[in-house]
CSV table of C-alpha atoms in Angstrom, one decimal:
chain,number,residue,atom,x,y,z
T,513,MET,CA,-15.5,-18.3,10.9
T,514,ARG,CA,-16.2,-16.6,14.4
T,515,TYR,CA,-20.1,-16.3,14.1
T,516,SER,CA,-19.9,-14.5,17.8
T,517,ASP,CA,-17.9,-11.7,16.1
T,518,GLY,CA,-16.1,-11.3,19.2
T,519,LYS,CA,-19.5,-10.8,21.6
T,520,ALA,CA,-19.6,-13.1,24.6
T,521,ILE,CA,-21.2,-16.3,24.1
T,522,ALA,CA,-24.0,-17.9,26.0
T,523,ILE,CA,-25.6,-21.5,25.5
T,524,VAL,CA,-29.0,-21.7,26.0
T,525,THR,CA,-31.1,-25.0,25.7
T,526,GLY,CA,-35.0,-24.7,25.2
T,527,SER,CA,-34.4,-21.8,23.3
T,528,ALA,CA,-37.2,-21.8,21.1
T,529,MET,CA,-40.3,-20.9,23.1
T,530,GLY,CA,-41.3,-19.7,26.9
T,531,LEU,CA,-38.6,-18.7,28.8
T,532,GLY,CA,-35.8,-20.2,27.1
T,533,TYR,CA,-37.2,-17.6,24.4
T,534,GLU,CA,-37.4,-14.6,26.4
T,535,LEU,CA,-34.0,-15.1,27.9
T,536,THR,CA,-32.3,-15.7,24.8
T,537,ARG,CA,-33.9,-12.6,23.3
T,538,GLY,CA,-32.5,-10.4,26.3
T,539,LEU,CA,-29.2,-11.6,25.8
T,540,ILE,CA,-29.2,-10.6,22.8
T,541,ARG,CA,-30.2,-7.4,23.5
T,542,ARG,CA,-27.4,-7.1,25.8
T,543,GLY,CA,-25.1,-7.7,23.2
T,544,TRP,CA,-24.6,-11.6,23.4
T,545,PHE,CA,-24.2,-14.0,21.3
T,546,VAL,CA,-26.5,-16.8,21.8
T,547,ALA,CA,-25.8,-20.7,20.9
T,548,GLY,CA,-29.9,-21.9,21.3
T,549,VAL,CA,-30.8,-25.7,21.5
T,550,ASP,CA,-34.1,-26.7,21.2
T,551,PHE,CA,-36.1,-30.0,19.5
T,552,ASN,CA,-38.3,-27.7,18.1
T,553,GLU,CA,-37.2,-27.1,14.1
T,554,GLU,CA,-39.9,-25.2,13.0
T,555,ARG,CA,-39.5,-22.8,15.6
T,556,GLN,CA,-35.7,-22.9,15.4
T,557,LEU,CA,-35.6,-22.3,11.8
T,558,GLU,CA,-38.2,-18.8,12.9
T,559,LEU,CA,-35.8,-17.8,15.1
T,560,ALA,CA,-32.7,-17.9,12.7
T,561,LYS,CA,-34.8,-15.5,10.5
T,562,GLU,CA,-36.1,-13.2,13.7
T,563,PHE,CA,-32.4,-12.8,14.8
T,564,PRO,CA,-29.5,-11.9,13.4
T,565,ALA,CA,-26.6,-14.4,12.0
T,566,ASP,CA,-24.0,-12.8,14.3
T,567,SER,CA,-26.4,-12.8,17.3
T,568,TYR,CA,-28.0,-16.4,16.9
T,569,ARG,CA,-27.1,-19.5,15.9
T,570,ALA,CA,-30.2,-22.7,16.3
T,571,PHE,CA,-29.0,-25.9,16.9
T,572,VAL,CA,-31.9,-28.8,17.1
T,573,GLY,CA,-31.2,-31.8,18.9
T,574,ASP,CA,-32.8,-33.2,22.2
T,575,VAL,CA,-30.7,-32.2,25.0
T,576,SER,CA,-30.5,-35.8,26.8
T,577,ASP,CA,-28.2,-37.0,23.5
T,578,GLU,CA,-24.9,-37.4,24.6
T,579,ILE,CA,-23.8,-37.4,21.1
T,580,PHE,CA,-25.7,-34.0,20.0
T,581,ALA,CA,-24.7,-32.2,23.1
T,582,LYS,CA,-20.6,-33.2,22.7
T,583,SER,CA,-20.5,-32.1,18.6
T,584,THR,CA,-22.4,-29.2,19.3
T,585,LEU,CA,-20.0,-28.4,22.4
T,586,SER,CA,-17.5,-28.7,19.8
T,587,ASP,CA,-18.9,-26.3,17.3
T,588,ILE,CA,-19.5,-23.5,19.6
T,589,ALA,CA,-16.3,-23.7,21.3
T,590,GLY,CA,-14.4,-23.6,18.4
T,591,THR,CA,-15.7,-20.1,17.9
T,592,GLY,CA,-14.7,-18.6,20.9
T,593,HIS,CA,-14.8,-19.1,25.1
T,594,VAL,CA,-18.1,-20.2,26.3
T,595,ASP,CA,-18.8,-17.6,29.1
T,596,LEU,CA,-22.6,-18.5,30.4
T,597,LEU,CA,-24.8,-21.8,30.2
T,598,ILE,CA,-28.2,-21.7,30.9
T,599,ASN,CA,-29.7,-25.0,31.6
T,600,ASN,CA,-33.4,-24.4,31.2
T,601,ALA,CA,-35.0,-27.3,28.5
T,602,GLY,CA,-37.4,-29.2,30.3
T,603,GLN,CA,-40.4,-31.1,30.3
T,604,PRO,CA,-43.4,-31.3,32.4
T,605,SER,CA,-46.1,-34.5,33.6
T,606,PHE,CA,-48.6,-33.8,36.3
T,607,LYS,CA,-50.7,-36.7,37.4
T,608,ALA,CA,-52.2,-38.3,40.5
T,609,PRO,CA,-49.2,-40.5,42.4
T,610,ALA,CA,-50.9,-43.6,41.0
T,611,ASP,CA,-51.2,-42.8,37.3
T,612,TYR,CA,-47.5,-42.2,36.5
T,613,VAL,CA,-46.0,-44.8,34.0
T,614,ALA,CA,-42.3,-45.2,32.8
T,615,ALA,CA,-42.5,-43.1,29.8
T,616,ASP,CA,-43.5,-40.4,32.3
T,617,VAL,CA,-40.6,-40.7,34.3
T,618,ASP,CA,-38.0,-40.7,31.1
T,619,LYS,CA,-39.9,-37.2,30.4
T,620,CYS,CA,-39.2,-35.7,33.5
T,621,LEU,CA,-35.6,-37.1,33.6
T,622,LYS,CA,-34.8,-35.5,30.3
T,623,GLY,CA,-34.5,-32.5,31.8
T,624,LEU,CA,-31.9,-33.7,34.5
T,625,LYS,CA,-30.1,-35.8,32.2
T,626,GLY,CA,-29.5,-32.9,29.8
T,627,MET,CA,-28.2,-30.2,32.4
T,628,ILE,CA,-25.7,-32.7,33.8
T,629,LEU,CA,-25.0,-33.4,29.9
T,630,TRP,CA,-24.1,-29.8,28.7
T,631,SER,CA,-22.5,-28.9,32.1
T,632,VAL,CA,-20.2,-31.3,31.7
T,633,GLU,CA,-19.2,-30.9,28.1
T,634,THR,CA,-19.3,-26.7,28.7
T,635,LEU,CA,-17.1,-27.1,31.7
T,636,LYS,CA,-14.8,-29.7,29.6
T,637,ALA,CA,-14.9,-27.0,26.5
T,638,CYS,CA,-13.9,-23.9,29.2
T,639,GLY,CA,-11.3,-25.9,30.8
T,640,GLU,CA,-13.4,-25.5,33.7
T,641,GLN,CA,-12.2,-21.7,33.9
T,642,ASP,CA,-14.4,-18.6,33.5
T,643,LEU,CA,-17.8,-19.9,33.1
T,644,LYS,CA,-21.4,-19.4,34.7
T,645,ILE,CA,-23.5,-22.0,34.7
T,646,ALA,CA,-27.4,-21.2,35.4
T,647,ASN,CA,-29.5,-24.2,36.1
T,648,VAL,CA,-33.4,-23.2,36.1
T,649,MET,CA,-35.6,-25.5,37.6
T,650,SER,CA,-38.6,-24.6,39.7
T,651,THR,CA,-40.1,-24.1,42.9
T,652,ALA,CA,-41.1,-27.9,42.5
T,653,ALA,CA,-37.1,-28.2,43.9
T,654,THR,CA,-38.0,-26.7,47.1
T,655,ARG,CA,-41.3,-28.4,48.0
T,656,GLY,CA,-43.4,-31.4,47.0
T,657,ASN,CA,-46.4,-30.7,45.3
T,658,ALA,CA,-49.8,-32.9,45.0
T,659,ASN,CA,-50.2,-34.6,41.4
T,660,GLU,CA,-46.2,-33.3,40.8
T,661,SER,CA,-44.5,-36.4,42.5
T,662,VAL,CA,-42.3,-37.2,39.5
T,663,TYR,CA,-42.1,-33.9,38.3
T,664,CYS,CA,-41.0,-33.0,41.9
T,665,ALA,CA,-38.4,-35.7,41.7
T,666,ALA,CA,-36.9,-34.8,38.9
T,667,LYS,CA,-36.1,-31.5,40.3
T,668,TRP,CA,-34.8,-32.4,43.3
T,669,GLY,CA,-32.3,-33.9,41.6
T,670,GLU,CA,-31.5,-30.8,39.7
T,671,LYS,CA,-31.1,-28.9,43.0
T,672,GLY,CA,-28.8,-31.9,44.0
T,673,TYR,CA,-26.7,-31.5,41.5
T,674,THR,CA,-26.7,-27.8,41.2
T,675,GLN,CA,-25.7,-27.8,44.9
T,676,SER,CA,-22.7,-30.4,44.4
T,677,LEU,CA,-21.6,-28.0,41.4
T,678,LYS,CA,-21.0,-25.1,43.7
T,679,ALA,CA,-19.4,-27.0,46.4
T,680,ALA,CA,-16.9,-28.7,43.5
T,681,TYR,CA,-16.3,-25.4,42.2
T,682,LYS,CA,-16.1,-22.9,45.1
T,683,GLY,CA,-13.3,-20.5,45.5
T,684,SER,CA,-12.8,-21.1,41.2
T,685,SER,CA,-13.7,-19.1,38.6
T,686,VAL,CA,-16.6,-21.1,37.8
T,687,LYS,CA,-20.0,-19.7,39.2
T,688,VAL,CA,-22.9,-21.6,39.5
T,689,VAL,CA,-26.4,-20.4,39.8
T,690,GLY,CA,-29.5,-21.8,40.9
T,691,VAL,CA,-32.8,-20.4,39.3
T,692,TYR,CA,-36.0,-21.1,41.0
T,693,PRO,CA,-39.3,-19.8,39.6
T,694,GLY,CA,-42.9,-20.3,40.4
T,695,GLY,CA,-45.5,-21.1,37.8
T,696,ILE,CA,-45.1,-19.2,34.5
T,697,ASP,CA,-47.5,-18.3,31.7
T,698,THR,CA,-46.3,-20.6,28.6
T,699,ASP,CA,-47.0,-23.4,26.9
T,700,PHE,CA,-45.3,-25.8,29.2
T,701,TYR,CA,-48.7,-26.9,30.7
T,702,ARG,CA,-50.8,-27.7,27.2
T,703,GLU,CA,-50.3,-31.4,27.9
T,704,SER,CA,-51.9,-30.5,31.7
T,705,HIS,CA,-54.2,-28.8,31.5
T,706,ASP,CA,-56.7,-30.9,33.4
T,707,TYR,CA,-54.4,-30.0,36.1
T,708,VAL,CA,-53.7,-26.4,35.6
T,709,SER,CA,-56.5,-24.8,33.4
T,710,THR,CA,-56.1,-22.3,30.9
T,711,GLU,CA,-57.6,-19.4,33.4
T,712,LYS,CA,-55.2,-20.9,36.0
T,713,GLN,CA,-52.1,-20.8,33.8
T,714,HIS,CA,-52.9,-17.0,32.7
T,715,THR,CA,-52.6,-15.9,36.4
T,716,PHE,CA,-48.9,-16.9,36.0
T,717,MET,CA,-45.9,-15.3,35.9
T,718,ASP,CA,-45.0,-13.6,32.5
T,719,ALA,CA,-42.0,-15.3,30.7
T,720,GLY,CA,-40.8,-11.5,29.5
T,721,GLU,CA,-40.9,-10.2,32.7
T,722,LEU,CA,-39.3,-13.0,34.6
T,723,ALA,CA,-36.1,-13.3,32.2
T,724,GLU,CA,-35.7,-9.9,32.8
T,725,VAL,CA,-35.3,-10.3,36.6
T,726,ILE,CA,-33.2,-13.7,36.1
T,727,LEU,CA,-30.9,-11.5,33.8
T,728,PHE,CA,-30.6,-8.6,35.9
T,729,ASN,CA,-29.2,-11.0,38.6
T,730,LEU,CA,-27.3,-13.0,36.2
T,731,VAL,CA,-25.4,-10.7,33.8
T,732,ASN,CA,-24.3,-7.2,35.2
T,733,GLU,CA,-21.0,-5.8,35.9
T,734,ALA,CA,-20.5,-6.1,39.5
T,735,ASN,CA,-18.2,-8.6,40.7
T,736,LEU,CA,-20.8,-10.6,43.0
T,737,THR,CA,-22.2,-13.8,42.1
T,738,VAL,CA,-26.4,-14.4,43.1
T,739,SER,CA,-25.7,-18.0,44.1
T,740,ASP,CA,-29.8,-18.6,44.2
T,741,ILE,CA,-32.6,-16.7,42.4
T,742,LEU,CA,-36.1,-17.6,44.0
T,743,ILE,CA,-39.1,-16.2,41.9
T,744,GLU,CA,-42.6,-16.4,42.8
T,745,ARG,CA,-46.0,-14.0,41.4
T,746,ASN,CA,-47.3,-11.1,43.5
T,747,TYR,CA,-50.8,-12.2,44.6
T,748,ARG,CA,-53.1,-9.2,44.0
């Protein structure tokens, strides 16, 4: 059964909350079918009720799990050609440089590992044709930040992977877009309020507005591709 019902198909990792949720919502409003990937089972159950069955299907799992990535892509690809992959999933760890431990490194690197696994499996499922990959990173991929050394290291790795994909598929029907947003007002910082206070978090960008700016550049009818999207908030 084609649950996409002929619609363009997008995969969004980290779809359950924050920017991923807003990107998912924006794509569905534009008539897309979204395969949403997230480890938060409770939120995925809520989204399965919020969105029509012909517009959203929830997949629950860890994006850095290769078996999960392979099985999910096999399922999705069986319904039609995947047109868009948005690698959005990731977790932060903000600490002073001497306070990091191995678990923090593993946590930050999950986003990079997931980005690679989902890109590889989607590329194979699409026969490396007619696919747009959008890798959502951070302005932390463009500079070093105090108390973000491991997080920045992971984001710089994601940027290196993104730039390498662009070089590999230059001139082909596979288009790769790097997305570099600044701070976003979401629960992303819930475990780091000693570093980013709730008050400071609320000065960051609105996730819904940010999603609209990204999708305006990412999904349109123009025969053009915006290769990099760097978005920062206005200061008033």
